[in-house]
């Protein structure tokens, strides 16, 4: 949200906190009065402790450091009485009344509102589109489309000019023609995919050519789509937005377990201003449901809750294997070292003390999210090839099969690949050479297929590719081109001797309603087995492509 809106929201929360705190102080004075009763002192002191705890966490957040200090003293005194299991003494009740009076005076003074205002939050940058076409009218038309969508645009009329712009900065998307004065657009796409970060750029070919070979060549060079001139701008925009949504980082989801409304409002506002998706959970009653339905990327946990402790909820998280990489940050007014130790033993990743500065909160959350993303990458990506692991790839196939089964005319092809005589390559040249062959093949796969295509290493020398929106004919032509390129690739052996390899493949197009996920995978495995039984370096499709 804009800085002005953020400041206005926080100022309103601060006003509500002050008003609510005066009401709370009256309740606390009533609790002190009730604590003189023999039968009611335990519940009264417990209520008083919870209210002190709430003020200790929220006071400094809204610029009242003295409120947090006095409330923390009051909470500690209440906890001492409760731990001793005895009624409070007249001196203790008098001290609590004095602390309540001090808190009331601090609130009446107005505090220091500038001390808690966060630094400006930068809005997300606009999408950048690079348009490459030698026709000025086409560049102008595509530029107007970008303007209408709020995209930042750059344009070039030749390969050389486009290369200079790519050297300056990579765009989010590239729209280009095939025929350019100094070369073919396919060359630029191949060069882009080899640049660091170039694999994340959405690439759409916009051309007057419409031949089957041109479309296949576009996919082969790494483009994500092909549109023929005269251009259907709406269709291009639908495809472009789809690709940008896939490549754009989805807002991280943060579950804040916080029962104090003032503190919850502050946390939500600060985190949402930084682009996070936030849900507030008030305690254990809704915790399991929120955890399962919201599927957070990080949990902010208050240690003290009305019906349980945050430490117990953290232990619950750590019992579930699927939450092994889920970061848990304790955000609490408890300051003792013993509390920090308990938080770490419960499975917490970090421990922040209320009141927390907005900058520290955002920095800690960002660092823990980045660490969790890195760990998930290690779990989902094969270490040698950087392709999806066996499990991650099959999950992609499962999800696509479920999507396709709901369509009237589904189009997707599953490719299973096995390198030919790979064991002999390892035995003759050694495993380091075999690893180079695998890494080289993975690199070719990443360059030759699109962002929307899932690519995985299924184990050893077996690979899988999920080609979305492609039928048998297109998939076969692509894999044939891949087969030719890989067979011609020379891999250096340990003694300098050239090493070359080939592969066999099975291709199966999805067929609904007769086919499900398991049937699709089984059919592709069967086609691969048939290709190997025919003598290897073969491709078998099922059903065979027409024409």
Short mmCIF file of C-alpha atoms in Angstrom, two decimals:
data_model
loop_
_atom_site.label_atom_id
_atom_site.label_comp_id
_atom_site.label_asym_id
_atom_site.label_seq_id
_atom_site.Cartn_x
_atom_site.Cartn_y
_atom_site.Cartn_z
CA UNK A 1 0.00 0.00 0.00
CA UNK A 2 1.20 3.60 -0.55
CA UNK A 3 3.22 5.13 2.28
CA UNK A 4 0.49 7.71 3.01
CA UNK A 5 -2.15 4.99 3.34
CA UNK A 6 0.13 2.91 5.56
CA UNK A 7 0.80 5.87 7.86
CA UNK A 8 -2.90 6.70 8.02
CA UNK A 9 -3.81 3.09 8.86
CA UNK A 10 -1.21 2.85 11.61
CA UNK A 11 -2.28 6.16 13.08
CA UNK A 12 -5.87 4.91 13.24
CA UNK A 13 -4.72 1.67 14.90
CA UNK A 14 -2.78 3.76 17.42
CA UNK A 15 -5.87 5.81 18.24
CA UNK A 16 -7.89 2.61 18.71
CA UNK A 17 -5.15 1.17 20.92
CA UNK A 18 -5.20 4.19 23.21
CA UNK A 19 -9.00 4.13 23.56
CA UNK A 20 -9.08 0.37 24.08
CA UNK A 21 -6.31 0.53 26.64
CA UNK A 22 -8.27 2.96 28.85
CA UNK A 23 -11.15 0.45 28.83
CA UNK A 24 -8.72 -2.34 29.61
CA UNK A 25 -7.22 -0.44 32.57
CA UNK A 26 -10.66 -0.15 34.15
CA UNK A 27 -11.06 -3.93 33.81
CA UNK A 28 -7.64 -4.42 35.41
CA UNK A 29 -8.56 -2.26 38.39
CA UNK A 30 -11.68 -4.37 38.84
CA UNK A 31 -9.54 -7.52 38.74
CA UNK A 32 -7.27 -6.10 41.44
CA UNK A 33 -10.35 -5.48 43.58
CA UNK A 34 -11.55 -9.07 43.06
CA UNK A 35 -8.13 -10.48 43.95
CA UNK A 36 -8.87 -9.78 47.64
CA UNK A 37 -11.54 -12.48 47.60
CA UNK A 38 -10.32 -15.85 48.82
CA UNK A 39 -12.30 -17.81 46.24
CA UNK A 40 -11.64 -15.57 43.24
CA UNK A 41 -8.04 -14.45 43.58
CA UNK A 42 -6.55 -17.06 41.19
CA UNK A 43 -8.79 -16.21 38.23
CA UNK A 44 -8.51 -12.48 38.97
CA UNK A 45 -4.71 -12.49 39.05
CA UNK A 46 -4.61 -14.64 35.88
CA UNK A 47 -6.87 -12.12 34.09
CA UNK A 48 -4.70 -9.28 35.34
CA UNK A 49 -1.55 -11.03 34.12
CA UNK A 50 -3.01 -11.54 30.64
CA UNK A 51 -3.95 -7.86 30.42
CA UNK A 52 -0.51 -6.76 31.56
CA UNK A 53 0.95 -9.14 28.99
CA UNK A 54 -1.12 -7.61 26.19
CA UNK A 55 -0.07 -4.08 27.10
CA UNK A 56 3.56 -5.12 27.40
CA UNK A 57 3.54 -6.37 23.83
CA UNK A 58 1.48 -3.61 22.23
CA UNK A 59 2.56 -0.51 24.13
CA UNK A 60 5.97 -0.04 22.57
CA UNK A 61 4.57 -1.00 19.19
CA UNK A 62 2.47 2.16 19.20
CA UNK A 63 5.13 4.47 20.63
CA UNK A 64 4.50 3.94 24.38
CA UNK A 65 7.73 2.41 25.67
CA UNK A 66 6.85 3.29 29.28
CA UNK A 67 3.60 1.34 28.94
CA UNK A 68 5.49 -1.76 27.83
CA UNK A 69 7.99 -1.34 30.68
CA UNK A 70 5.35 -0.92 33.41
CA UNK A 71 3.12 -3.69 31.99
CA UNK A 72 6.06 -6.12 31.90
CA UNK A 73 6.72 -5.41 35.60
CA UNK A 74 3.06 -6.01 36.37
CA UNK A 75 2.98 -9.29 34.44
CA UNK A 76 6.10 -10.54 36.23
CA UNK A 77 4.55 -9.73 39.61
CA UNK A 78 1.34 -11.58 38.74
CA UNK A 79 3.24 -14.62 37.50
CA UNK A 80 5.23 -14.68 40.77
CA UNK A 81 1.99 -14.82 42.77
CA UNK A 82 0.51 -17.52 40.56
CA UNK A 83 3.68 -19.61 40.67
CA UNK A 84 3.69 -19.42 44.50
CA UNK A 85 0.01 -20.45 44.54
CA UNK A 86 -0.90 -17.84 47.17
CA UNK A 87 -3.14 -14.75 47.27
CA UNK A 88 -1.45 -11.43 46.52
CA UNK A 89 -0.31 -9.33 49.47
CA UNK A 90 -1.64 -5.80 50.07
CA UNK A 91 1.75 -4.46 48.99
CA UNK A 92 1.56 -6.36 45.67
CA UNK A 93 -1.96 -5.11 45.00
CA UNK A 94 -0.81 -1.57 45.77
CA UNK A 95 2.08 -1.92 43.32
CA UNK A 96 -0.28 -3.17 40.59
CA UNK A 97 -2.56 -0.17 41.17
CA UNK A 98 0.44 2.14 40.90
CA UNK A 99 1.50 0.51 37.63
CA UNK A 100 -2.03 0.87 36.24
CA UNK A 101 -1.98 4.57 37.16
CA UNK A 102 1.43 5.02 35.54
CA UNK A 103 0.22 3.31 32.35
CA UNK A 104 -2.87 5.56 32.28
CA UNK A 105 -0.69 8.66 32.60
CA UNK A 106 1.64 7.48 29.82
CA UNK A 107 -1.30 6.93 27.48
CA UNK A 108 -2.70 10.35 28.30
CA UNK A 109 0.65 11.96 27.42
CA UNK A 110 0.36 10.86 23.78
CA UNK A 111 3.61 8.86 23.57
CA UNK A 112 6.08 9.15 20.69
CA UNK A 113 4.27 8.28 17.46
CA UNK A 114 7.24 8.96 15.19
CA UNK A 115 9.32 6.28 16.88
CA UNK A 116 7.23 3.41 15.59
CA UNK A 117 6.57 4.56 12.02
CA UNK A 118 8.11 2.09 9.54
CA UNK A 119 10.47 3.02 6.78
CA UNK A 120 8.89 3.53 3.37
CA UNK A 121 7.94 0.30 1.63
CA UNK A 122 8.86 0.14 -2.02
CA UNK A 123 5.98 -0.84 -4.31
CA UNK A 124 6.54 -3.80 -6.61
CA UNK A 125 8.27 -2.80 -9.85
CA UNK A 126 6.29 -2.71 -13.09
CA UNK A 127 6.50 -5.54 -15.62
CA UNK A 128 9.06 -4.81 -18.35
CA UNK A 129 8.47 -5.98 -21.93
CA UNK A 130 11.09 -5.96 -24.71
CA UNK A 131 9.58 -5.72 -28.22
CA UNK A 132 11.85 -6.78 -31.11
CA UNK A 133 10.47 -6.26 -34.62
CA UNK A 134 11.81 -4.47 -37.72
CA UNK A 135 8.32 -3.17 -38.55
CA UNK A 136 7.80 0.19 -36.79
CA UNK A 137 4.02 -0.15 -37.05
CA UNK A 138 4.09 -3.52 -35.27
CA UNK A 139 6.36 -2.09 -32.55
CA UNK A 140 3.95 0.82 -32.12
CA UNK A 141 0.90 -1.46 -31.95
CA UNK A 142 2.53 -3.79 -29.39
CA UNK A 143 3.71 -0.74 -27.45
CA UNK A 144 0.14 0.51 -27.17
CA UNK A 145 -0.93 -2.92 -25.90
CA UNK A 146 1.77 -2.69 -23.22
CA UNK A 147 0.71 0.84 -22.29
CA UNK A 148 -2.87 -0.31 -21.89
CA UNK A 149 -1.77 -3.04 -19.47
CA UNK A 150 0.52 -0.74 -17.47
CA UNK A 151 3.72 -2.50 -18.64
CA UNK A 152 7.04 -0.70 -19.07
CA UNK A 153 8.23 -1.24 -22.64
CA UNK A 154 11.47 -1.13 -24.57
CA UNK A 155 11.79 -1.79 -28.29
CA UNK A 156 14.40 -2.73 -30.86
CA UNK A 157 14.38 -3.12 -34.64
CA UNK A 158 17.31 -5.52 -34.98
CA UNK A 159 19.16 -8.32 -33.22
CA UNK A 160 22.13 -6.07 -32.46
CA UNK A 161 19.96 -3.43 -30.80
CA UNK A 162 18.07 -6.11 -28.85
CA UNK A 163 21.35 -7.62 -27.59
CA UNK A 164 22.45 -4.21 -26.27
CA UNK A 165 19.17 -3.82 -24.40
CA UNK A 166 19.50 -7.32 -22.93
CA UNK A 167 23.01 -6.44 -21.76
CA UNK A 168 21.55 -3.53 -19.81
CA UNK A 169 18.83 -5.51 -18.05
CA UNK A 170 16.73 -8.63 -18.64
CA UNK A 171 13.02 -7.95 -19.23
CA UNK A 172 10.15 -9.93 -17.73
CA UNK A 173 8.95 -10.82 -21.23
CA UNK A 174 10.24 -10.75 -24.82
CA UNK A 175 7.98 -10.31 -27.87
CA UNK A 176 9.86 -10.75 -31.14
CA UNK A 177 9.57 -11.50 -34.83
CA UNK A 178 11.45 -14.31 -36.54
CA UNK A 179 12.74 -12.36 -39.52
CA UNK A 180 15.04 -9.45 -38.59
CA UNK A 181 17.47 -7.44 -40.75
CA UNK A 182 20.59 -8.99 -39.19
CA UNK A 183 19.41 -12.52 -38.39
CA UNK A 184 16.58 -14.68 -37.13
CA UNK A 185 14.76 -14.17 -33.88
CA UNK A 186 15.36 -17.79 -32.91
CA UNK A 187 19.05 -16.91 -32.39
CA UNK A 188 18.16 -14.25 -29.83
CA UNK A 189 15.93 -16.65 -27.88
CA UNK A 190 18.70 -19.24 -27.70
CA UNK A 191 21.18 -16.60 -26.53
CA UNK A 192 18.70 -15.33 -23.94
CA UNK A 193 18.17 -18.78 -22.46
CA UNK A 194 21.94 -19.14 -21.94
CA UNK A 195 22.20 -15.88 -19.98
CA UNK A 196 22.00 -15.97 -16.17
CA UNK A 197 18.33 -15.58 -15.34
CA UNK A 198 17.33 -15.90 -18.99
CA UNK A 199 15.34 -19.06 -18.36
CA UNK A 200 12.77 -17.07 -16.35
CA UNK A 201 11.90 -14.60 -19.15
CA UNK A 202 8.56 -15.21 -20.91
CA UNK A 203 9.16 -15.38 -24.70
CA UNK A 204 6.47 -15.11 -27.37
CA UNK A 205 7.16 -15.25 -31.11
CA UNK A 206 5.04 -12.84 -33.21
CA UNK A 207 5.52 -13.65 -36.88
CA UNK A 208 3.91 -13.56 -40.31
CA UNK A 209 5.12 -17.13 -40.89
CA UNK A 210 2.73 -19.93 -40.06
CA UNK A 211 4.39 -23.17 -41.15
CA UNK A 212 4.54 -26.23 -38.90
CA UNK A 213 8.35 -26.17 -38.96
CA UNK A 214 8.42 -22.55 -37.84
CA UNK A 215 6.20 -23.31 -34.88
CA UNK A 216 8.29 -26.32 -33.90
CA UNK A 217 11.49 -24.29 -34.29
CA UNK A 218 10.03 -21.63 -31.99
CA UNK A 219 9.45 -24.17 -29.25
CA UNK A 220 12.80 -25.84 -29.92
CA UNK A 221 14.73 -22.62 -29.39
CA UNK A 222 12.99 -22.05 -26.04
CA UNK A 223 10.03 -19.78 -26.89
CA UNK A 224 6.88 -20.12 -24.80
CA UNK A 225 4.37 -19.42 -27.56
CA UNK A 226 3.84 -18.56 -31.24
CA UNK A 227 1.39 -15.96 -32.58
CA UNK A 228 0.77 -15.26 -36.26
CA UNK A 229 0.37 -11.83 -37.82
CA UNK A 230 -2.07 -10.15 -38.17
CA UNK A 231 -2.03 -10.38 -34.41
CA UNK A 232 -4.91 -11.26 -32.10
CA UNK A 233 -3.84 -8.92 -29.28
CA UNK A 234 -6.33 -10.33 -26.77
CA UNK A 235 -5.08 -13.90 -27.28
CA UNK A 236 -1.47 -12.73 -26.93
CA UNK A 237 -2.29 -10.87 -23.70
CA UNK A 238 -4.03 -13.90 -22.22
CA UNK A 239 -0.96 -16.02 -22.90
CA UNK A 240 1.42 -13.32 -21.69
CA UNK A 241 -0.42 -12.81 -18.41
CA UNK A 242 -0.49 -16.57 -17.88
CA UNK A 243 3.28 -16.82 -18.33
CA UNK A 244 3.95 -13.78 -16.14
CA UNK A 245 1.74 -15.18 -13.40
CA UNK A 246 3.65 -18.47 -13.51
CA UNK A 247 7.07 -16.81 -13.32
CA UNK A 248 6.09 -14.05 -10.89
CA UNK A 249 6.76 -14.89 -7.26
CA UNK A 250 3.46 -15.51 -5.50
CA UNK A 251 3.00 -13.44 -2.35
CA UNK A 252 4.22 -15.46 0.62
CA UNK A 253 1.49 -16.45 3.07
CA UNK A 254 2.09 -15.64 6.73
CA UNK A 255 -0.05 -17.03 9.56
CA UNK A 256 0.09 -14.77 12.63
CA UNK A 257 -1.04 -16.53 15.80
CA UNK A 258 -1.93 -13.53 17.96
CA UNK A 259 -4.85 -13.00 20.36
CA UNK A 260 -4.25 -9.28 20.99
CA UNK A 261 -6.34 -7.32 18.44
CA UNK A 262 -4.10 -4.23 18.58
CA UNK A 263 -0.95 -6.25 17.99
CA UNK A 264 -2.64 -8.36 15.29
CA UNK A 265 -3.73 -5.24 13.40
CA UNK A 266 -0.22 -3.79 13.54
CA UNK A 267 1.39 -7.03 12.31
CA UNK A 268 -1.10 -7.41 9.48
CA UNK A 269 -0.64 -3.84 8.29
CA UNK A 270 3.16 -3.93 8.32
CA UNK A 271 3.38 -7.30 6.57
CA UNK A 272 0.69 -6.52 3.99
CA UNK A 273 2.44 -3.24 3.19
CA UNK A 274 5.43 -5.35 2.16
CA UNK A 275 3.30 -7.52 -0.15
CA UNK A 276 2.67 -10.53 2.12
CA UNK A 277 -0.66 -12.36 2.37
CA UNK A 278 -1.55 -12.45 6.08
CA UNK A 279 -4.10 -14.41 8.10
CA UNK A 280 -4.66 -13.85 11.84
CA UNK A 281 -5.36 -16.84 14.09
CA UNK A 282 -6.52 -16.08 17.64
CA UNK A 283 -5.59 -19.37 19.30
CA UNK A 284 -5.57 -23.16 19.22
CA UNK A 285 -9.25 -23.55 18.30
CA UNK A 286 -8.72 -22.42 14.70
CA UNK A 287 -5.02 -23.20 14.42
CA UNK A 288 -5.19 -26.62 12.76
CA UNK A 289 -7.84 -25.48 10.29
CA UNK A 290 -5.88 -22.34 9.37
CA UNK A 291 -2.70 -24.34 8.99
CA UNK A 292 -4.33 -26.77 6.55
CA UNK A 293 -6.50 -24.38 4.53
CA UNK A 294 -4.19 -21.33 4.41
CA UNK A 295 -0.99 -23.38 3.93
CA UNK A 296 1.31 -20.65 5.24
CA UNK A 297 4.90 -20.17 4.16
CA UNK A 298 5.78 -18.86 7.64
CA UNK A 299 4.17 -18.78 11.10
CA UNK A 300 4.50 -15.83 13.49
CA UNK A 301 3.72 -17.28 16.91
CA UNK A 302 2.86 -15.52 20.16
CA UNK A 303 4.21 -17.58 23.06
CA UNK A 304 1.30 -16.80 25.37
CA UNK A 305 -2.23 -17.50 24.18
CA UNK A 306 -5.52 -17.62 26.10
CA UNK A 307 -6.13 -21.36 25.73
CA UNK A 308 -2.64 -22.81 25.24
CA UNK A 309 0.97 -21.79 24.70
CA UNK A 310 2.65 -21.00 21.41
CA UNK A 311 5.32 -23.52 22.34
CA UNK A 312 2.75 -26.33 22.27
CA UNK A 313 1.48 -25.21 18.85
CA UNK A 314 5.07 -25.12 17.55
CA UNK A 315 5.59 -28.69 18.78
CA UNK A 316 2.42 -29.69 16.92
CA UNK A 317 3.86 -28.21 13.71
CA UNK A 318 7.14 -30.08 14.12
CA UNK A 319 5.36 -33.42 14.55
CA UNK A 320 4.10 -33.20 10.95
CA UNK A 321 6.66 -34.16 8.28
CA UNK A 322 4.98 -31.96 5.67
CA UNK A 323 5.79 -28.88 7.79
CA UNK A 324 9.47 -29.73 8.19
CA UNK A 325 10.62 -26.63 6.31
CA UNK A 326 7.91 -24.27 7.63
CA UNK A 327 9.63 -21.41 9.51
CA UNK A 328 8.26 -20.55 12.96
CA UNK A 329 9.15 -17.18 14.48
CA UNK A 330 8.13 -16.44 18.06
CA UNK A 331 6.96 -12.85 18.50
CA UNK A 332 6.27 -12.33 22.19
CA UNK A 333 6.65 -10.01 25.15
CA UNK A 334 8.38 -12.77 27.14
CA UNK A 335 12.00 -11.71 27.55
CA UNK A 336 13.62 -14.27 29.85
CA UNK A 337 16.40 -16.48 28.48
CA UNK A 338 14.43 -19.52 29.64
CA UNK A 339 11.62 -18.47 27.30
CA UNK A 340 14.01 -18.27 24.36
CA UNK A 341 15.37 -21.71 25.17
CA UNK A 342 11.86 -23.14 25.36
CA UNK A 343 11.05 -21.58 21.99
CA UNK A 344 14.07 -23.19 20.36
CA UNK A 345 13.32 -26.57 21.96
CA UNK A 346 9.75 -26.35 20.65
CA UNK A 347 11.08 -26.00 17.09
CA UNK A 348 11.16 -22.24 16.65
CA UNK A 349 13.56 -20.75 14.11
CA UNK A 350 13.78 -17.26 15.62
CA UNK A 351 12.60 -15.26 18.63
CA UNK A 352 11.58 -11.60 18.46
CA UNK A 353 10.62 -9.60 21.52
CA UNK A 354 7.67 -7.22 21.53
CA UNK A 355 7.61 -4.38 20.81
CA UNK A 356 9.44 -5.12 17.59
CA UNK A 357 10.58 -2.48 15.11
CA UNK A 358 8.87 -2.84 11.71
CA UNK A 359 12.24 -3.01 9.95
CA UNK A 360 13.44 -5.85 12.18
CA UNK A 361 10.17 -7.73 11.71
CA UNK A 362 10.30 -7.44 7.92
CA UNK A 363 14.01 -8.32 7.75
CA UNK A 364 13.58 -11.41 9.93
CA UNK A 365 10.52 -12.62 8.03
CA UNK A 366 12.24 -12.06 4.67
CA UNK A 367 15.40 -13.91 5.72
CA UNK A 368 13.49 -16.91 7.09
CA UNK A 369 11.30 -17.13 3.98
CA UNK A 370 14.36 -17.06 1.72
CA UNK A 371 16.02 -19.79 3.78
CA UNK A 372 12.88 -21.94 3.57
CA UNK A 373 12.69 -21.44 -0.21
CA UNK A 374 16.29 -22.57 -0.52
CA UNK A 375 15.62 -25.70 1.53
CA UNK A 376 12.55 -26.53 -0.56
CA UNK A 377 14.64 -26.14 -3.71
CA UNK A 378 17.13 -28.66 -2.33
CA UNK A 379 14.27 -31.07 -1.70
CA UNK A 380 12.56 -30.61 -5.09
CA UNK A 381 15.60 -30.32 -7.39
CA UNK A 382 18.11 -32.96 -8.32
CA UNK A 383 21.59 -31.88 -7.19
CA UNK A 384 23.48 -32.80 -10.39
CA UNK A 385 21.05 -31.70 -13.10
CA UNK A 386 18.94 -29.07 -11.26
CA UNK A 387 15.86 -30.72 -12.75
CA UNK A 388 12.82 -31.77 -10.73
CA UNK A 389 13.24 -34.86 -8.59
CA UNK A 390 11.30 -38.04 -9.33
CA UNK A 391 8.60 -37.22 -6.78
CA UNK A 392 8.29 -33.55 -7.74
CA UNK A 393 8.01 -34.38 -11.46
CA UNK A 394 5.32 -36.99 -10.94
CA UNK A 395 3.37 -34.54 -8.78
CA UNK A 396 3.45 -32.12 -11.73
CA UNK A 397 2.15 -34.88 -14.02
CA UNK A 398 -0.55 -35.79 -11.50
CA UNK A 399 -1.76 -32.19 -11.29
CA UNK A 400 -1.77 -31.79 -15.08
CA UNK A 401 -3.68 -35.07 -15.54
CA UNK A 402 -6.33 -33.85 -13.09
CA UNK A 403 -6.63 -30.57 -15.02
CA UNK A 404 -6.79 -32.29 -18.42
CA UNK A 405 -9.48 -34.73 -17.28
CA UNK A 406 -11.85 -31.77 -16.87
CA UNK A 407 -11.36 -30.52 -20.45
CA UNK A 408 -13.29 -31.54 -23.55
CA UNK A 409 -10.24 -31.50 -25.85
CA UNK A 410 -7.14 -31.97 -23.68
CA UNK A 411 -3.72 -31.47 -25.29
CA UNK A 412 -0.56 -32.56 -23.53
CA UNK A 413 2.15 -35.15 -24.09
CA UNK A 414 4.29 -37.06 -21.61
CA UNK A 415 7.80 -38.01 -22.70
CA UNK A 416 9.87 -40.68 -20.95
CA UNK A 417 13.58 -40.74 -21.88
CA UNK A 418 16.39 -43.18 -21.17
CA UNK A 419 20.02 -42.65 -22.22
CA UNK A 420 21.26 -45.58 -24.31
CA UNK A 421 24.00 -47.85 -22.90
CA UNK A 422 24.76 -45.38 -20.13
CA UNK A 423 26.25 -48.04 -17.89
CA UNK A 424 28.83 -48.73 -20.58
CA UNK A 425 29.75 -45.03 -20.66
CA UNK A 426 30.33 -45.09 -16.92
CA UNK A 427 32.29 -48.36 -17.01
CA UNK A 428 34.54 -47.23 -19.85
CA UNK A 429 35.09 -43.57 -18.95
CA UNK A 430 34.34 -43.33 -15.23
CA UNK A 431 31.49 -41.78 -13.29
CA UNK A 432 32.77 -38.17 -13.56
CA UNK A 433 32.39 -38.39 -17.35
CA UNK A 434 28.98 -40.00 -16.92
CA UNK A 435 27.95 -37.12 -14.69
CA UNK A 436 29.06 -34.63 -17.36
CA UNK A 437 26.91 -36.42 -19.91
CA UNK A 438 23.89 -36.26 -17.60
CA UNK A 439 24.48 -32.58 -16.80
CA UNK A 440 24.92 -31.74 -20.48
CA UNK A 441 21.70 -33.52 -21.40
CA UNK A 442 19.84 -31.69 -18.62
CA UNK A 443 21.18 -28.38 -19.92
CA UNK A 444 19.88 -29.16 -23.41
CA UNK A 445 16.47 -30.06 -21.96
CA UNK A 446 16.27 -26.77 -20.08
CA UNK A 447 17.23 -24.78 -23.19
CA UNK A 448 14.95 -26.57 -25.62
CA UNK A 449 11.71 -26.63 -23.68
CA UNK A 450 9.45 -23.95 -22.28
CA UNK A 451 8.84 -22.56 -18.80
CA UNK A 452 5.45 -24.25 -18.81
CA UNK A 453 7.02 -27.69 -19.42
CA UNK A 454 7.96 -29.73 -16.35
CA UNK A 455 11.33 -31.50 -16.71
CA UNK A 456 12.57 -34.09 -14.23
CA UNK A 457 15.30 -36.60 -13.57
CA UNK A 458 13.51 -39.76 -12.60
CA UNK A 459 16.62 -41.58 -11.45
CA UNK A 460 19.98 -42.57 -12.87
CA UNK A 461 19.86 -41.91 -16.62
CA UNK A 462 16.06 -41.65 -16.87
CA UNK A 463 14.29 -38.35 -17.53
CA UNK A 464 10.76 -37.13 -18.04
CA UNK A 465 9.26 -34.12 -19.84
CA UNK A 466 5.66 -32.92 -19.59
CA UNK A 467 4.75 -30.94 -22.73
CA UNK A 468 1.60 -28.94 -22.09
CA UNK A 469 -0.67 -27.90 -24.97
CA UNK A 470 1.23 -30.09 -27.45
CA UNK A 471 -0.15 -33.08 -29.33
CA UNK A 472 1.69 -36.14 -30.59
CA UNK A 473 2.94 -34.63 -33.89
CA UNK A 474 4.46 -31.55 -32.29
CA UNK A 475 5.93 -33.54 -29.41
CA UNK A 476 7.48 -36.07 -31.79
CA UNK A 477 9.12 -33.38 -33.91
CA UNK A 478 10.56 -31.67 -30.85
CA UNK A 479 11.97 -34.88 -29.42
CA UNK A 480 13.43 -35.80 -32.83
CA UNK A 481 15.23 -32.45 -32.93
CA UNK A 482 16.43 -33.04 -29.38
CA UNK A 483 17.64 -36.51 -30.32
CA UNK A 484 19.67 -35.13 -33.24
CA UNK A 485 21.25 -32.40 -31.13
CA UNK A 486 22.19 -34.70 -28.26
CA UNK A 487 23.64 -37.36 -30.55
CA UNK A 488 25.89 -34.71 -32.14
CA UNK A 489 27.09 -33.35 -28.78
CA UNK A 490 30.66 -34.31 -27.86
CA UNK A 491 31.47 -34.81 -24.20
CA UNK A 492 35.14 -34.81 -23.23
CA UNK A 493 36.44 -38.01 -21.63
CA UNK A 494 39.07 -38.24 -18.91
CA UNK A 495 41.83 -39.00 -21.42
CA UNK A 496 40.65 -36.41 -23.92
CA UNK A 497 38.80 -38.97 -26.01
CA UNK A 498 35.43 -37.77 -27.34
CA UNK A 499 32.36 -39.33 -25.76
CA UNK A 500 28.95 -39.28 -27.42
CA UNK A 501 25.60 -40.71 -26.41
CA UNK A 502 22.07 -41.23 -27.68
CA UNK A 503 18.70 -41.77 -26.03
CA UNK A 504 15.45 -43.63 -26.51
CA UNK A 505 12.05 -42.08 -25.79
CA UNK A 506 8.41 -42.92 -25.42
CA UNK A 507 5.73 -40.26 -26.07
CA UNK A 508 2.10 -40.57 -25.02
CA UNK A 509 -0.56 -37.91 -25.56
CA UNK A 510 -3.22 -37.64 -22.87
CA UNK A 511 -6.51 -39.22 -23.82
CA UNK A 512 -9.66 -38.44 -21.85
CA UNK A 513 -11.74 -39.88 -20.34
CA UNK A 514 -10.07 -43.27 -20.73
CA UNK A 515 -6.72 -42.18 -19.23
CA UNK A 516 -5.82 -41.10 -15.71
CA UNK A 517 -2.50 -40.17 -14.09
CA UNK A 518 -1.33 -43.73 -13.47
CA UNK A 519 -2.45 -44.89 -16.91
CA UNK A 520 -0.63 -41.98 -18.56
CA UNK A 521 2.65 -42.73 -16.82
CA UNK A 522 2.32 -46.46 -17.44
CA UNK A 523 1.64 -45.90 -21.16
CA UNK A 524 4.69 -43.62 -21.49
CA UNK A 525 6.88 -46.18 -19.71
CA UNK A 526 5.57 -48.88 -22.07
CA UNK A 527 6.34 -46.73 -25.12
CA UNK A 528 9.88 -46.14 -23.83
CA UNK A 529 10.35 -49.87 -23.27
CA UNK A 530 9.18 -50.52 -26.83
CA UNK A 531 11.69 -47.96 -28.18
CA UNK A 532 14.53 -49.68 -26.33
CA UNK A 533 13.42 -53.12 -27.48
CA UNK A 534 13.54 -51.92 -31.11
CA UNK A 535 17.28 -51.37 -30.82
CA UNK A 536 17.57 -48.05 -28.91
CA UNK A 537 18.09 -44.56 -30.32
CA UNK A 538 14.40 -44.77 -31.18
CA UNK A 539 11.22 -42.82 -30.41
CA UNK A 540 7.88 -44.55 -30.02
CA UNK A 541 4.60 -42.61 -29.79
CA UNK A 542 1.23 -43.82 -28.56
CA UNK A 543 -1.04 -43.34 -30.34
CA UNK A 544 1.07 -42.85 -33.48
CA UNK A 545 0.83 -39.28 -34.85
CA UNK A 546 -1.44 -38.74 -37.86
CA UNK A 547 0.08 -37.89 -41.19
#
